[in-house]
C-alpha positions as semicolon CSV with decimal commas, in nm:
position;residue;x (nm);y (nm);z (nm)
1;M;6,571;-3,310;0,014
2;R;6,864;-3,108;-0,196
3;K;6,676;-3,220;-0,532
4;R;6,409;-3,057;-0,509
5;A;6,520;-2,723;-0,415
6;R;6,708;-2,680;-0,738
7;L;6,436;-2,723;-0,911
8;I;6,215;-2,420;-0,730
9;I;6,519;-2,193;-0,799
10;S;6,524;-2,315;-1,238
11;S;6,117;-2,199;-1,189
12;I;6,213;-1,859;-1,071
13;G;6,486;-1,803;-1,305
14;I;6,210;-1,893;-1,601
15;V;5,996;-1,605;-1,574
16;A;6,272;-1,349;-1,456
17;V;6,387;-1,382;-1,866
18;V;6,008;-1,360;-1,979
19;S;5,878;-1,076;-1,820
20;S;6,249;-0,875;-1,922
21;L;6,133;-0,967;-2,317
22;A;5,794;-0,820;-2,251
23;L;5,953;-0,419;-2,086
24;A;6,180;-0,461;-2,389
25;G;5,917;-0,493;-2,667
26;A;5,723;-0,220;-2,509
27;G;5,965;0,074;-2,631
28;Y;5,985;-0,035;-3,046
29;S;5,888;0,318;-3,272
30;A;5,629;0,252;-3,543
31;F;5,734;0,424;-3,950
32;Q;5,562;0,732;-4,028
33;S;5,536;0,942;-4,361
34;Q;5,369;1,271;-4,394
35;A;5,221;1,402;-4,745
36;Q;5,352;1,748;-4,874
37;P;5,088;1,956;-4,721
38;I;4,830;2,140;-4,959
39;R;4,846;2,523;-5,018
40;S;4,497;2,698;-5,063
41;P;4,528;3,041;-5,171
42;L;4,185;3,255;-5,058
43;S;4,113;3,599;-5,072
44;T;3,799;3,851;-4,983
45;A;3,540;4,078;-5,282
46;T;3,541;4,367;-5,324
47;I;3,223;4,571;-5,320
48;Q;3,236;4,874;-5,628
49;L;2,936;5,066;-5,685
50;S;3,007;5,356;-5,977
51;L;2,758;5,583;-6,094
52;T;2,759;5,743;-6,430
53;G;2,505;5,920;-6,605
54;T;2,365;6,025;-6,975
55;G;2,510;6,321;-7,158
56;S;2,620;6,628;-6,984
57;T;2,250;6,713;-6,843
58;G;2,190;6,373;-6,746
59;S;2,355;6,294;-6,452
60;L;2,261;6,435;-6,109
61;A;2,483;6,665;-6,082
62;I;2,350;6,874;-6,312
63;G;2,049;7,082;-6,151
64;A;1,756;7,328;-6,222
65;N;1,652;7,656;-6,252
66;N;1,379;7,872;-6,266
67;L;1,136;7,588;-6,168
68;V;0,733;7,683;-6,156
69;P;0,506;7,506;-5,980
70;G;0,398;7,140;-6,172
71;D;0,778;7,120;-6,302
72;S;0,947;6,825;-6,330
73;I;1,302;6,687;-6,425
74;Q;1,432;6,399;-6,521
75;R;1,745;6,302;-6,468
76;E;1,922;5,939;-6,585
77;V;2,196;5,776;-6,327
78;M;2,367;5,405;-6,428
79;L;2,414;5,239;-6,108
80;E;2,788;5,013;-6,258
81;N;2,929;4,721;-6,018
82;T;3,277;4,760;-6,061
83;G;3,369;4,491;-5,776
84;S;3,435;4,133;-5,790
85;A;3,099;4,033;-5,590
86;S;2,744;4,066;-5,730
87;I;2,624;4,347;-5,584
88;G;2,255;4,190;-5,388
89;T;2,038;4,560;-5,268
90;V;2,091;4,945;-5,327
91;S;2,017;5,184;-5,087
92;M;1,989;5,595;-5,177
93;Q;1,940;5,869;-4,911
94;I;1,948;6,202;-5,005
95;T;2,013;6,486;-4,760
96;N;1,977;6,914;-4,860
97;S;2,190;7,216;-4,766
98;T;1,920;7,409;-4,614
99;N;1,592;7,311;-4,402
100;T;1,384;7,587;-4,646
101;A;1,085;7,420;-4,732
102;L;1,136;7,285;-5,096
103;S;1,259;6,975;-4,897
104;S;1,004;7,086;-4,505
105;N;0,703;7,102;-4,650
106;A;0,595;6,725;-4,731
107;S;0,293;6,783;-4,934
108;D;0,405;7,109;-5,117
109;G;0,756;7,075;-5,150
110;L;0,975;6,852;-5,403
111;Q;0,872;6,485;-5,430
112;I;1,037;6,231;-5,574
113;G;0,998;5,933;-5,781
114;V;1,277;5,633;-5,935
115;R;1,173;5,356;-6,245
116;T;1,363;5,172;-6,375
117;C;1,350;4,979;-6,724
118;P;1,419;4,657;-6,806
119;L;1,615;4,766;-7,133
120;A;1,788;5,108;-7,218
121;W;1,593;5,432;-7,130
122;T;1,539;5,624;-7,434
123;A;1,664;6,008;-7,442
124;T;1,519;6,285;-7,564
125;S;1,608;6,588;-7,561
126;L;1,441;6,914;-7,414
127;S;1,461;7,266;-7,548
128;D;1,566;7,340;-7,150
129;G;1,877;7,145;-7,186
130;G;1,730;6,836;-7,022
131;Y;1,583;6,556;-7,100
132;S;1,313;6,341;-7,072
133;Y;1,341;5,965;-7,082
134;S;1,093;5,697;-7,156
135;C;1,138;5,314;-7,224
136;A;1,013;5,057;-7,475
137;M;0,854;4,846;-7,212
138;T;0,638;4,939;-6,936
139;P;0,929;5,093;-6,684
140;T;0,914;4,984;-6,301
141;T;0,836;5,265;-6,043
142;V;1,092;5,229;-5,746
143;I;0,961;5,535;-5,575
144;A;0,631;5,620;-5,666
145;S;0,641;5,996;-5,499
146;E;0,786;6,054;-5,192
147;P;0,954;6,441;-5,012
148;I;1,283;6,529;-4,920
149;G;1,253;6,471;-4,537
150;T;1,133;6,093;-4,637
151;L;1,445;6,028;-4,824
152;E;1,678;6,128;-4,565
153;A;1,634;5,805;-4,437
154;V;1,864;5,537;-4,633
155;T;1,613;5,364;-4,826
156;P;1,645;5,083;-4,978
157;L;1,601;5,003;-5,410
158;P;1,385;4,739;-5,483
159;I;1,610;4,675;-5,827
160;P;1,772;4,365;-5,954
161;A;2,025;4,273;-5,815
162;I;2,345;4,370;-5,998
163;P;2,595;4,144;-6,133
164;V;2,973;4,160;-6,153
165;A;3,043;4,376;-6,467
166;G;2,634;4,486;-6,504
167;A;2,451;4,788;-6,417
168;Q;2,131;4,923;-6,402
169;A;1,975;5,261;-6,571
170;I;1,760;5,422;-6,268
171;V;1,566;5,753;-6,366
172;I;1,489;5,967;-6,097
173;A;1,197;6,233;-6,137
174;V;1,230;6,565;-5,951
175;T;0,874;6,717;-5,920
176;L;0,781;7,067;-5,784
177;P;0,376;6,979;-5,682
178;T;0,130;7,249;-5,867
179;S;0,000;7,323;-5,488
180;A;0,359;7,527;-5,420
181;G;0,251;7,872;-5,339
182;N;0,338;8,213;-5,345
183;S;0,620;8,115;-5,044
184;F;0,816;7,914;-5,282
185;Q;0,916;8,157;-5,479
186;G;1,293;8,256;-5,488
187;L;1,382;7,972;-5,258
188;N;1,675;7,780;-5,343
189;D;1,856;7,394;-5,210
190;T;2,103;7,146;-5,295
191;L;1,969;6,762;-5,294
192;T;2,313;6,521;-5,241
193;Y;2,247;6,180;-5,321
194;T;2,426;5,892;-5,204
195;F;2,412;5,559;-5,314
196;T;2,540;5,243;-5,087
197;A;2,576;4,895;-5,249
198;T;2,572;4,529;-5,017
199;Q;2,690;4,257;-5,146
200;A;2,431;3,925;-5,252
201;Q;2,450;3,655;-4,989
202;G;2,740;3,411;-5,034
203;T;2,651;3,109;-5,158
204;V;2,851;2,765;-5,112
205;S;3,105;2,662;-5,361
């Protein structure tokens, strides 16, 4: 009887030793290595549309006096991209200083036309100090003829995209129709042109 009891005690001791070894192994840690951080600088682009004219009287800032029915004045303006991203679209808005028939009469008041040229415009000086503009190729009509009232809303100009450091010259014609009657005599108005550039759609690079 005594001999059998000793064997049972020895078996219990072996089980206890194995359990303690398993618990000790669960506390081990693993080696680690971390790479150096990589910094990737990012910045946003700028959209900048600059306006210039050709000659002292080729700018939109120069007005015209003593218009009579049938007169048309032309002004060239250069839309230059001086920002750091391509310009996708350009819009134009015209506002007037007074609400005379020159701007409020849709049929007999001032009419606006806009054209572009694939090449540089050729300016010819006129006797009255203004300019006329011609294109060595067929010009593109951007706006055929619209009254001032229509262009008081922001109007997209369907011109080509303007890349960085690129430019697009447009010629704006302001015409007083032959249908303008005696009620248009002695009227004055000041037109304000506002051009807004929108970036070209972003690309994956």
